[in-house]
Structure formats: C-alpha cells, structure tokens
Short mmCIF file of C-alpha atoms and ligand atoms in Angstrom, two decimals:
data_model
loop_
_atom_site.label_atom_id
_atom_site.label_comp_id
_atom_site.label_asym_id
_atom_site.label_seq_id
_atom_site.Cartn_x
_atom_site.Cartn_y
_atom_site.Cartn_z
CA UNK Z 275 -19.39 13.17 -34.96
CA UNK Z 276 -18.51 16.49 -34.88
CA UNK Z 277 -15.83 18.50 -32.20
CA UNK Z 278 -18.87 19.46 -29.90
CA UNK Z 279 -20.68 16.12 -30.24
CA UNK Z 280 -17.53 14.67 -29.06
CA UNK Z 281 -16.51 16.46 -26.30
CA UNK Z 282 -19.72 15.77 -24.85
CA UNK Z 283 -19.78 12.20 -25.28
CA UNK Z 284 -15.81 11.90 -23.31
CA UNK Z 285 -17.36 13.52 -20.60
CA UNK Z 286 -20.26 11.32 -20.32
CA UNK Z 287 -17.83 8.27 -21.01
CA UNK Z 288 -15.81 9.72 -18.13
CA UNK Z 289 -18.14 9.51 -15.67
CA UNK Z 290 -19.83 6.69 -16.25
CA UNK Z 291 -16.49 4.67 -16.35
CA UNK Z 292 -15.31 6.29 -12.99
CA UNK Z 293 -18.54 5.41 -11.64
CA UNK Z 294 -18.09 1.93 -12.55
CA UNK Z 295 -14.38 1.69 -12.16
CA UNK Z 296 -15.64 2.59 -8.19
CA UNK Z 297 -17.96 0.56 -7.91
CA UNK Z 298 -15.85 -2.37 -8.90
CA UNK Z 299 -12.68 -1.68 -7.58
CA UNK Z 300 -13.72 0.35 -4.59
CA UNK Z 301 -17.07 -0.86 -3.49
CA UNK Z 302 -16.73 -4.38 -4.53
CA UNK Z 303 -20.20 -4.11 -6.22
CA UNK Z 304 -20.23 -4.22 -10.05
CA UNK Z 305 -23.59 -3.07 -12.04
CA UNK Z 306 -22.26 -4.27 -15.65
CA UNK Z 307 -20.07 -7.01 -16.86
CA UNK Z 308 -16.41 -6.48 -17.66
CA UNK Z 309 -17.21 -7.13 -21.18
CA UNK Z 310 -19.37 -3.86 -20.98
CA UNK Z 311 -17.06 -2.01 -19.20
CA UNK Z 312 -14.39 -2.78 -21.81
CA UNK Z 313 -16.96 -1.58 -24.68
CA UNK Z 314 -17.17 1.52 -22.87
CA UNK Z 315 -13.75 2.01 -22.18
CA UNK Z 316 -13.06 1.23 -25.94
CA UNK Z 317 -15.64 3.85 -27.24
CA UNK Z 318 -13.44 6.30 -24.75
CA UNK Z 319 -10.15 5.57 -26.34
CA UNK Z 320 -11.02 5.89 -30.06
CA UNK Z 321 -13.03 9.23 -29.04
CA UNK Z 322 -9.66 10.32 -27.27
CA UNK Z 323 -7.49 9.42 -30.33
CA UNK Z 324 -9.85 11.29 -32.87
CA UNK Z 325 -9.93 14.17 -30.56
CA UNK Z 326 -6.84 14.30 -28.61
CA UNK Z 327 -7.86 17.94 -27.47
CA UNK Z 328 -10.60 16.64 -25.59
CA UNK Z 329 -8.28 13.72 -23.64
CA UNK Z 330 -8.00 14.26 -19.93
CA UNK Z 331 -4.95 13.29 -17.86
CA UNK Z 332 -6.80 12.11 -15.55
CA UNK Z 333 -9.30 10.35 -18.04
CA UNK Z 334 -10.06 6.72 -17.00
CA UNK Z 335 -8.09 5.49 -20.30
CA UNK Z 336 -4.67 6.00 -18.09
CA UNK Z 337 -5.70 3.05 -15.84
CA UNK Z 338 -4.48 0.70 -18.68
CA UNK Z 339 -1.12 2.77 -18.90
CA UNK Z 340 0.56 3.88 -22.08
CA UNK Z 341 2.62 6.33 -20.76
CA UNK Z 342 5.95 5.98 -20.50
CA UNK Z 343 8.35 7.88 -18.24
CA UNK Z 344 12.31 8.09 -19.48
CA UNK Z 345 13.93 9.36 -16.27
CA UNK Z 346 11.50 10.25 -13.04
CA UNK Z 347 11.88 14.02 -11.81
CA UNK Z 348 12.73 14.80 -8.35
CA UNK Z 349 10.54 16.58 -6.42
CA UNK Z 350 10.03 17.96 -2.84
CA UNK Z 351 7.32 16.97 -0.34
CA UNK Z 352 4.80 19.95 0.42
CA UNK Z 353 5.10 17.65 3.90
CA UNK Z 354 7.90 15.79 4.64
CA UNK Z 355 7.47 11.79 4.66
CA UNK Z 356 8.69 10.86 8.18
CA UNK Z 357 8.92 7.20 9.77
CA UNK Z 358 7.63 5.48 12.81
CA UNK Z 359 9.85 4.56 15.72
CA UNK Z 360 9.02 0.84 16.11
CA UNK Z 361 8.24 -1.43 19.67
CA UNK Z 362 8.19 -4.89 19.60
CA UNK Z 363 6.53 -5.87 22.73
CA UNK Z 364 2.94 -4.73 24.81
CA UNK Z 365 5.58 -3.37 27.81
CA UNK Z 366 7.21 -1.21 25.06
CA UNK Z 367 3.40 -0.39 24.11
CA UNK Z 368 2.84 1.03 27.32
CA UNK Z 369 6.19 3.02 27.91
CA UNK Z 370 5.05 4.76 25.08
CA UNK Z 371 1.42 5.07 26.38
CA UNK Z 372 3.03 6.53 29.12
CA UNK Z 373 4.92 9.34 27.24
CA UNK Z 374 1.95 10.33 25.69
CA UNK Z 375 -0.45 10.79 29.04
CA UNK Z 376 3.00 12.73 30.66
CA UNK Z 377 2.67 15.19 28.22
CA UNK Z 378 -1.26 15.16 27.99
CA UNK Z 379 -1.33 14.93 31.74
CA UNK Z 380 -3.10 19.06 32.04
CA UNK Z 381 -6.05 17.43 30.21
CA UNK Z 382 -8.87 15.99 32.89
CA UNK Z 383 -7.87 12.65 34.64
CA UNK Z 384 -11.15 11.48 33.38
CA UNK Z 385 -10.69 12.01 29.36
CA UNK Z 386 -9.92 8.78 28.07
CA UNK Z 387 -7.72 9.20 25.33
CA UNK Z 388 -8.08 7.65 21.69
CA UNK Z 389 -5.77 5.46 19.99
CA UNK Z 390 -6.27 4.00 15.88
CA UNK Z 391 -5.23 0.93 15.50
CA UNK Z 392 -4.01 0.16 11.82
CA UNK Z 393 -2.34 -2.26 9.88
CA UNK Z 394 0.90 -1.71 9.16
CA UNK Z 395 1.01 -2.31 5.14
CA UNK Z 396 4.59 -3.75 3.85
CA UNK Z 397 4.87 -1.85 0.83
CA UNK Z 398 6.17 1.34 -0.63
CA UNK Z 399 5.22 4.78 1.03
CA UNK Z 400 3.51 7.03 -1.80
CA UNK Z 401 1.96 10.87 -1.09
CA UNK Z 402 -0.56 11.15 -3.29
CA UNK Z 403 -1.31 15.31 -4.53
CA UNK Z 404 -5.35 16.39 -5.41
CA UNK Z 405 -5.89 19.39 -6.58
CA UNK Z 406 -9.09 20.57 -7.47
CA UNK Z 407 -10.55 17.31 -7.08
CA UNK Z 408 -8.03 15.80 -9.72
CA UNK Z 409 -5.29 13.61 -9.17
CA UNK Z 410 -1.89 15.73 -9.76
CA UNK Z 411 1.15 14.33 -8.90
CA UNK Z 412 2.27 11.08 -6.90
CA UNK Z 413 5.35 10.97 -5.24
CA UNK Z 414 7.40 7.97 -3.55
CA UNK Z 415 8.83 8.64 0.28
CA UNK Z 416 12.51 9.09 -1.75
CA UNK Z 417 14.50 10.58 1.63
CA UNK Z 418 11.39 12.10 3.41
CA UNK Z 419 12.44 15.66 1.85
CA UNK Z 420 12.31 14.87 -1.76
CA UNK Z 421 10.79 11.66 -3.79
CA UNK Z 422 10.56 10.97 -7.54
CA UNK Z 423 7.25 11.45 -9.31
CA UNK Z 424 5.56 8.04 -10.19
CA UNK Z 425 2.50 9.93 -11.43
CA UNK Z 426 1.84 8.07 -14.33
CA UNK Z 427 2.41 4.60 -12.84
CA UNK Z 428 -0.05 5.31 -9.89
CA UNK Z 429 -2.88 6.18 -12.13
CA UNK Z 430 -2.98 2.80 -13.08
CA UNK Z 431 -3.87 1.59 -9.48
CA UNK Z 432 -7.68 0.97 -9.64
CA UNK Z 433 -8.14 1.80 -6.17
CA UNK Z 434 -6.79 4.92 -6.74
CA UNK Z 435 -9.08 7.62 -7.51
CA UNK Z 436 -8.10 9.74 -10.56
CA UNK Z 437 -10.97 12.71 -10.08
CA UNK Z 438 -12.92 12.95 -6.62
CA UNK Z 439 -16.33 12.58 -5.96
CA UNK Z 440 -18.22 14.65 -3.05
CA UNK Z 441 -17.43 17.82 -0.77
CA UNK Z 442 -13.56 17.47 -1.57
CA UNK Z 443 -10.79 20.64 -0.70
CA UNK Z 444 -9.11 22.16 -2.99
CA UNK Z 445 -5.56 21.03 -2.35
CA UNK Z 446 -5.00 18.36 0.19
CA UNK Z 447 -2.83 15.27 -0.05
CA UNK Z 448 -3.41 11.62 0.81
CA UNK Z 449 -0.20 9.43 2.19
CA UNK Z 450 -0.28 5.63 1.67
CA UNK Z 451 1.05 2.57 1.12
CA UNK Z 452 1.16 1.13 -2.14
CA UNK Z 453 1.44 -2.85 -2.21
CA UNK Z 454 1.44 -5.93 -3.85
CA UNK Z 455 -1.71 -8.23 -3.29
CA UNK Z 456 -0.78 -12.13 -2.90
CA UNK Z 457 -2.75 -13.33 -5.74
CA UNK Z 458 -1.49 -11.00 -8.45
CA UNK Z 459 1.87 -11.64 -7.04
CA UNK Z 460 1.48 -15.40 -7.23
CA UNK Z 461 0.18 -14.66 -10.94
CA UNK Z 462 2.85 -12.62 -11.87
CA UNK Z 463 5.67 -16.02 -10.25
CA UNK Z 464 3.61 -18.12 -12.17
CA UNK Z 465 4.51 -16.47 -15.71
CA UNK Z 466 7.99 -16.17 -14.45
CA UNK Z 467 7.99 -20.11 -14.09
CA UNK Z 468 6.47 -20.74 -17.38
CA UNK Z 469 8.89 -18.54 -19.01
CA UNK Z 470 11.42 -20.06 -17.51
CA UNK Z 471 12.50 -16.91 -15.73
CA UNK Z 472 13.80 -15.89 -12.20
CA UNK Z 473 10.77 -15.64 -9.80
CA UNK Z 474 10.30 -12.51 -7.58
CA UNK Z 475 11.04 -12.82 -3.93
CA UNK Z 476 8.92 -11.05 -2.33
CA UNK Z 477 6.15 -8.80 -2.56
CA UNK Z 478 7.29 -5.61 -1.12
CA UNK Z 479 10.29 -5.42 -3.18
CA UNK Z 480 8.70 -6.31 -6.27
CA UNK Z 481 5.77 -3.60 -5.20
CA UNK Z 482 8.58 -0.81 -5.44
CA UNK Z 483 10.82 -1.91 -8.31
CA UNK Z 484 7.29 -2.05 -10.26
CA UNK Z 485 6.46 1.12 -9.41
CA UNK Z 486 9.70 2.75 -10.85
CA UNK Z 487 9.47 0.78 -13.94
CA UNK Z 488 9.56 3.33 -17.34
CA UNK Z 489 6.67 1.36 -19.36
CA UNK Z 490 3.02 2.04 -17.41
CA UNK Z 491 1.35 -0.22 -19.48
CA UNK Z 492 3.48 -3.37 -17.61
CA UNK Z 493 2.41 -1.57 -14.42
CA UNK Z 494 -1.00 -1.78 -15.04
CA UNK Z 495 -1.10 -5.55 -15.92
CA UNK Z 496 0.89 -6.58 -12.95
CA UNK Z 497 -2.15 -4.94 -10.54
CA UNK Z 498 -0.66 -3.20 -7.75
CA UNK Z 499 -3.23 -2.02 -4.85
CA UNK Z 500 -3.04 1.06 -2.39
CA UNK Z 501 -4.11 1.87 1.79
CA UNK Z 502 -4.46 5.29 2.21
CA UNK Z 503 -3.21 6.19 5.98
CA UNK Z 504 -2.86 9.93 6.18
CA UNK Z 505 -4.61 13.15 4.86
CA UNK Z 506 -2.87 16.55 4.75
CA UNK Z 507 -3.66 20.01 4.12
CA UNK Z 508 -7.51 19.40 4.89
CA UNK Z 509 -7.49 21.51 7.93
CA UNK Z 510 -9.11 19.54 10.76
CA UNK Z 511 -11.79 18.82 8.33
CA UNK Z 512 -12.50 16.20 11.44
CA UNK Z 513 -11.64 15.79 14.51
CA UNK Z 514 -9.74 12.91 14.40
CA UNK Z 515 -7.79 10.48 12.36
CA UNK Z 516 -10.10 7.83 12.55
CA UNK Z 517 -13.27 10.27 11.70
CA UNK Z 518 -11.01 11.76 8.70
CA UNK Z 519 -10.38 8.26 7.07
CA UNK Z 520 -13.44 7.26 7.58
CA UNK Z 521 -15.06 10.97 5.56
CA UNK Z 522 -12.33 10.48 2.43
CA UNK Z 523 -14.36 7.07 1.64
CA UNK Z 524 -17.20 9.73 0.54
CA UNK Z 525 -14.63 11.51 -2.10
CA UNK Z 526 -13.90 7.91 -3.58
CA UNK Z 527 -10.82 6.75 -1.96
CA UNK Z 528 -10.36 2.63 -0.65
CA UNK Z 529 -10.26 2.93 3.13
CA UNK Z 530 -9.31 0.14 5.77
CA UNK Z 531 -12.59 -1.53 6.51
CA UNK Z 532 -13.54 -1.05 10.19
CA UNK Z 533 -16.11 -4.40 9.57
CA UNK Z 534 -13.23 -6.28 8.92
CA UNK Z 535 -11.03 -4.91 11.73
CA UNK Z 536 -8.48 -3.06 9.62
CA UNK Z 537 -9.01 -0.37 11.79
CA UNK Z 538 -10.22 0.28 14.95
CA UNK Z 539 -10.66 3.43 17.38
CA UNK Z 540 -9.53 2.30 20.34
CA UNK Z 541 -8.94 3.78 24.16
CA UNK Z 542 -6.48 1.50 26.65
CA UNK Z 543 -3.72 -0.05 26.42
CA UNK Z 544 -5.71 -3.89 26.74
CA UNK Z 545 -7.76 -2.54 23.26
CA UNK Z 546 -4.64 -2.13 21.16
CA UNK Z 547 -2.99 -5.68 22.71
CA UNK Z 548 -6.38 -7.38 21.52
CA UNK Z 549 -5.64 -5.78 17.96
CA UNK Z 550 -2.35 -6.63 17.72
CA UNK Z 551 -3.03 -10.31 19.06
CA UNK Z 552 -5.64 -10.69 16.61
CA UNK Z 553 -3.74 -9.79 13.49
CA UNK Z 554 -0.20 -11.34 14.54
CA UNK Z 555 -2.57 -14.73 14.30
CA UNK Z 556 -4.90 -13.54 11.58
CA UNK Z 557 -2.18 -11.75 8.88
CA UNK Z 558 -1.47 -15.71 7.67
CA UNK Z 559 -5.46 -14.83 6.06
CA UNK Z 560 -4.73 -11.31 4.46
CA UNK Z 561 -4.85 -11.02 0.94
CA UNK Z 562 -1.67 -8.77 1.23
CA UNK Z 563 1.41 -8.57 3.53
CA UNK Z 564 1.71 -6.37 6.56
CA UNK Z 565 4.64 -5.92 9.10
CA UNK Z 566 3.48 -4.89 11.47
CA UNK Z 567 0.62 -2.44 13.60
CA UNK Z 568 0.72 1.06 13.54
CA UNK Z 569 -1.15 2.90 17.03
CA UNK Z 570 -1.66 6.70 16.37
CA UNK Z 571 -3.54 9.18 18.70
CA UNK Z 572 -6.78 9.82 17.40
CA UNK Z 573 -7.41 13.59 18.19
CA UNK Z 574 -5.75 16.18 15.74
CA UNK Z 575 -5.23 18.65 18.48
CA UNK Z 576 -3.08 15.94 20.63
CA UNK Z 577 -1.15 14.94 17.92
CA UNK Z 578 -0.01 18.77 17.27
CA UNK Z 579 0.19 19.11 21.12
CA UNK Z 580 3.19 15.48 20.86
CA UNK Z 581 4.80 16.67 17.77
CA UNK Z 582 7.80 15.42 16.51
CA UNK Z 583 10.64 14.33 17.27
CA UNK Z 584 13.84 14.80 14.45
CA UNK Z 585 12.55 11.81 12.55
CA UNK Z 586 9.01 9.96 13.56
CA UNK Z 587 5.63 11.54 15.12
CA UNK Z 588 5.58 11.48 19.21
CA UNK Z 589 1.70 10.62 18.57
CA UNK Z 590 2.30 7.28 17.08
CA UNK Z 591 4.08 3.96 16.99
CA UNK Z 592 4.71 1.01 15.30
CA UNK Z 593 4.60 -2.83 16.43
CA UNK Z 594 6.43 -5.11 14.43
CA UNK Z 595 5.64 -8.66 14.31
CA UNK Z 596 8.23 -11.07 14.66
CA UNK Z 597 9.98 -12.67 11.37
CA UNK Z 598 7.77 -15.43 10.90
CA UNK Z 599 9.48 -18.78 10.74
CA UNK Z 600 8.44 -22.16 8.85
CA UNK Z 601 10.23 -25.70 9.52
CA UNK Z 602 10.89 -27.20 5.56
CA UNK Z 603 13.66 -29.69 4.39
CA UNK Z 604 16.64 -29.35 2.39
CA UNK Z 605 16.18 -31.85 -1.07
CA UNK Z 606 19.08 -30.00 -3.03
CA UNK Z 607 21.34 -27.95 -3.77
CA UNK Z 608 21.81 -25.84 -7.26
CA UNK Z 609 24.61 -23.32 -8.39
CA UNK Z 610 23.61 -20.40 -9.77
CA UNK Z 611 26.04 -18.29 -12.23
CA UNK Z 612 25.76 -14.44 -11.41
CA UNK Z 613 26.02 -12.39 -14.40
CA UNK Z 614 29.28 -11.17 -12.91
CA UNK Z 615 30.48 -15.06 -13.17
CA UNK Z 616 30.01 -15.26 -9.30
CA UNK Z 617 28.62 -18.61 -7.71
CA UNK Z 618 26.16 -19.18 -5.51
CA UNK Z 619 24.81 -21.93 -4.07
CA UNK Z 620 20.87 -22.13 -3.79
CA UNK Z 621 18.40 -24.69 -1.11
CA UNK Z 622 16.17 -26.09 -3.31
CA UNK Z 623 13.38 -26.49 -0.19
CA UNK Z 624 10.10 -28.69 0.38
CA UNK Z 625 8.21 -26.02 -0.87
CA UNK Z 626 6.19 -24.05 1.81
CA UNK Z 627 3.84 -21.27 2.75
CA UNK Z 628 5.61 -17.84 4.10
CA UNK Z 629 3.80 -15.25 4.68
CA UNK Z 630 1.69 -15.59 2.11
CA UNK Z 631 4.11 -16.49 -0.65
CA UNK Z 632 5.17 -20.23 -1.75
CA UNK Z 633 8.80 -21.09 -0.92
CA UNK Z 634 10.91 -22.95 -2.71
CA UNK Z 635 14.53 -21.73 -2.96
CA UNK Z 636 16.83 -19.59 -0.48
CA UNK Z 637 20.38 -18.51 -0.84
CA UNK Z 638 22.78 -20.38 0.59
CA UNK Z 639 25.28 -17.25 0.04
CA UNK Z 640 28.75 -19.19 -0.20
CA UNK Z 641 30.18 -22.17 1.35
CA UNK Z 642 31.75 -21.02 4.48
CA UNK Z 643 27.63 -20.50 5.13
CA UNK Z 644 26.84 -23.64 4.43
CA UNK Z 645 29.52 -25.00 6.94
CA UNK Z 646 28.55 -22.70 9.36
CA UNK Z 647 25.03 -24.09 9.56
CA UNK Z 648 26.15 -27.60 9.19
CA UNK Z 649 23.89 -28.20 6.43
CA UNK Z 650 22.90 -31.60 4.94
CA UNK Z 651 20.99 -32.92 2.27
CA UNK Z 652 17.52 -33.76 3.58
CA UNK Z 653 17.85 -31.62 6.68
CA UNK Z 654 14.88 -30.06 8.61
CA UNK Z 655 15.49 -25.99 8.29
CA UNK Z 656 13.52 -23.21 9.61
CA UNK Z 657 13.42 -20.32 6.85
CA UNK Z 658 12.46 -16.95 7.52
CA UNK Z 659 11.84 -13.89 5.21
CA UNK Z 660 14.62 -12.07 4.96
CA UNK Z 661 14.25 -7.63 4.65
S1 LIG C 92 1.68 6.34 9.40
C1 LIG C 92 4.62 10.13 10.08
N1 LIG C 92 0.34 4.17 8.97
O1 LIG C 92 5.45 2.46 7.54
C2 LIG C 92 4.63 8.73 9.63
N2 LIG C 92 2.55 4.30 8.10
O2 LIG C 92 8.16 3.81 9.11
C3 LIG C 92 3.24 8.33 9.31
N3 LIG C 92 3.21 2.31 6.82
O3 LIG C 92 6.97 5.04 5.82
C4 LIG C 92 3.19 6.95 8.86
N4 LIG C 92 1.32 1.19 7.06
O4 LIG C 92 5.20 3.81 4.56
C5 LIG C 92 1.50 4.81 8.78
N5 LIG C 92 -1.04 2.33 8.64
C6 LIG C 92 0.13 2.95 8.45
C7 LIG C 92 1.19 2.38 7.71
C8 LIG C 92 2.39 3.08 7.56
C9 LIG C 92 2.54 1.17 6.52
C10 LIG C 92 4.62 2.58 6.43
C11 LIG C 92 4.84 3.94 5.89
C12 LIG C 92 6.00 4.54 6.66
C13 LIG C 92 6.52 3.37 7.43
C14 LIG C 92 6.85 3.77 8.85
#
C-alpha cells in the first residue's frame, strides 16, 4: 500500500470505528460483532504503525491506551471548577428556593421558574477541552484554579467522544463526572481476590486513583465511565441547561437519560421532592454510585442574573442523601501488618450489600475503638460507608 493509499484507508478506519464505538458505547445499539470491531480496530493499528505520520491523537486506537504519562502537568482552568453548597433536607430545599425568587422577584409573579434535577454522580470532577471538534486536553478539578492533565487516560473512556459529530463550536468545554460503574468495579475486586491481593474500597476512590495512574493501557482495561453536567464557552447556544444537555447528545456525547429519570426539568418545589424521593429509594438499582441530587436553575440568563458566591453557584444546590446504613454481624477479627509495622485490627463481617458494593471487612482502627463500641464476636453492627 502506498503513503496515499494509506492515509486514505486511516481515515475511513477512523470513522467507521467512531461510528461504531458510538453506537455501542453511546447508543447502546451495536451493528457488528465485537469480533468485527476488533478486526477493524486491528487493520487501524498496523496501518498506524507502518505509517506513524498518518496516526491521529485522537484516533480511536487510544481507547485501548498505550500511552504512558511520567509526571502529569499542571494546568489552569479556562473556567474555574467551583463546588456546590449542599442541603440535606426539603425545608433547606426551599430556603434556597426562596433566595432564588428574592432575587428573581422583578420578573412577572406569573413566570414559573425552571429547576434541573440531576443526579449527583460520586466520582471525580473532570473538564473536558474540544477544540475544533477534537478532544484536546482533560483536566481533573485539582483546586478549582488549576488541575493536572489526565488527557491520555480519559481517551480511553468509551463514552467519551474523541472527535465530534454534528454542528459543534469551535472551542467549548464539557464538565463531568468521571466514575466507576458497579460491575467493572466488582470485576476489578474479583481479580484482587484471586490474586490474593487487597480489594478496593470503594468506587469513588478507586475512580480517581485510576485516573492518575502513569500506564493508560491499565486504565483502559479497568473501564471507567463519564456524566457530562456542564458546557462552557458555547455561548447560550440554548436557552437553558436542560435544552443544552439535551443538544450535546447530537455532537456524540453520553447524556443523562430523561426516559430513565436521570434528569428532569422541573418547576416547584413538590417536583424536585418527588425526584429526590424517587432516587434516595431507587439509587440501591443504579449501575453506578451517586451522593446525592444536584437542582440547578434552568435558564442561562437567571443563572448569570444569581451568580456566585466566593466558592459555589447561587443558581444551584446539592442534596445529599444520608450515609446509608446496613445491620451485618461480627464473625472475626484479623490483624493486619501495615507496611510501616503498624497493627490494625479488621471486622471480618457477614458479608453484605452497601451501596452497591459487597462488604466484607471494616477497620476496626485500634483497640481503644473496639472498647469504645463494646464489640463482641458475633455481634449485630450497622456499617456505613465511610468518605
Ligand atoms: S454541577 C459550579 N452537577 O459534585 C459547580 N456537579 O461539589 C457545578 N457533581 O465538583 C457542578 N454530579 O464534581 C454538578 N450533576 C452534577 C454533578 C456534580 C456530581 C460533583 C462535581 C462537583 C461536586 C460539587
């Protein structure tokens, strides 16, 4: 094949395996085997290594990782990463309902005002840089001012998009939450257990420790998924939040399905309380963790009208669910050498279901805790996931 021949033949690889990696990973509706997809995929890689001048960053070969970063650079946010203030009850809800009508109050009595309702993802905040219509940099929350760039790892989230479909901008960025889903978490405990090997404790920390790991290729294999809960720098390309998530679908991103209630437009206080009960008793179904609900106001020009206060939006809000708590029994008790020599006991538990995750073990952190709590051998214990 000659230079020409083969430059051709990436770019038709290229697009057929984004169309396919999308219609997998995004849509849910494959059109060939994985088999064939891997033949494809193949045929990309050997045409990449024979002509390496022709080898995209952002070709679908960098989903299986390879790259490896030494040290990750530093670098600012073009917007800076804020948090939410959090509420943990409907009366809390509605004080904050409140502040936002106060300072909306010169709008007409009658507007109802719009509230997205979302689910609050327990992962690792990532702001995600297109330019162009290609994926160019990916950086973690870090402080809010500056992150480290986990570019290379984040390509090898499926659900990721590495070059845009559609009517895209030019330069915009898309904030989300990268997580861990249950089942590949499970799957990666299970190998720990067979190898004899510490197990993970949870998902969220796992999520971000893989994330920073140097070796891509481990990234890839472990499967980590992404939300997408913001766009910048579009303009008000919409009028709304809800509206916006909703168009980005079109340019190839995984959005929160509205069918399956993972987001909702909303407008009283009585809407969001029906969200929030429905997912504090449904989240035990989710294929992934959340922590909470997040409630934004919809509209673009109310949001700029709340601002900001010195840390988290005035235009939205967070409701965190309460720890969730699971009666087990105490069978044993192990002691577990540090590898600075230190001691520490460990609750070998009646294994149970937590959030998701199988329980079996919990630190018993030293033995003044253990008299402290009064514990006994074949006691009934409530254990809750720690942060
Ligand atoms: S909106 C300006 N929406 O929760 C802040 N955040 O403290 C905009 N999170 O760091 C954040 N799910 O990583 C938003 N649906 C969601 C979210 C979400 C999870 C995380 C996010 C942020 C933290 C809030």
């Amino acid at each position: 094949m000659n230079p020409k021949e083969a430059e051709t033949k990436i770019k038709e690889l290229t697009s057929e395996l984004n169309k396919h990696n999308h219609l997998y990973y995004v849509v849910n509706e494959p059109e060939i085997s994985d088999y064939d997809f891997d033949v494809l995929l193949k045929k990309l890689l050997y045409l990449e290594n024979q002509f390496p001048q022709f080898a995209d960053s952002n070709s679908p070969t960098k989903r299986v990782g390879g790259d490896i970063t030494k040290k990750f650079e530093t670098v600012k946010h073009k917007y800076p990463m804020l948090s939410l203030s959090n509420t943990y009850s409907k009366e809390e809800i509605e004080e904050w309902v409140g502040r936002v009508k106060k300072v909306l109050a010169h709008e007409n009595e009658d507007t109802k005002i719009e509230y997205v309702c979302e689910l609050k993802y327990d992962g690792v905040a990532i702001g995600i840089q297109y330019v162009n219509g290609e994926l160019k940099q990916a950086i973690t929350r870090g402080d809010g001012t500056q992150g480290e760039n986990v570019t290379a790892n984040v390509k090898t989230i499926r659900t990721v998009p590495l070059m845009l479909r559609g009517d895209f901008p030019n330069d915009f960025e898309i904030r989300g939450e990268i997580f861990f889903p249950l089942k590949n978490f499970q799957r990666l405990n299970e190998l720990k257990r067979e190898a004899d090997e510490p197990e993970f404790a949870n998902p969220r920390n796992t999520a971000s420790g893989t994330l920073k790991m140097q070796d891509s290729k481990i990234v890839a294999e472990r499967g980590l998924d992404c939300y997408l809960y913001g766009v910048y720098g579009t303009g008000n390309l919409r009028e709304g939040h809800y509206e916006t998530v909703l168009k980005v679908a079109d340019w190839g991103f995984k959005i929160p399905s509205p069918q399956k209630r993972y987001i909702e437009k909303v407008d009283s206080v009585e809407s969001v309380m029906s969200f929030i009960n429905h997912w504090s008793e449904e989240r035990k179904n989710l294929p992934f963790e959340i922590d909470g609900i997040v409630i934004k106001v919809n509209a673009y020009h109310r949001q700029e009208e709340l601002g900001y206060t010195a840390k988290s939006p005035r235009w939205a809000i967070a409701y965190k669910f309460k720890a969730e708590r699971v009666e087990s029994v105490l069978e044993s008790v192990h002691y577990q050498v540090g590898r600075t020599g230190a001691i520490t006991p460990v609750a070998n538990l009646k294994a149970i279901q937590l959030g998701g995750t199988t329980v079996r073990r919990a630190s018993l952190h030293n033995a003044d805790q253990i008299e402290k709590l009064d514990l006994y051998l074949n006691d009934a214990v409530y254990v809750e996931k720690g942060g």
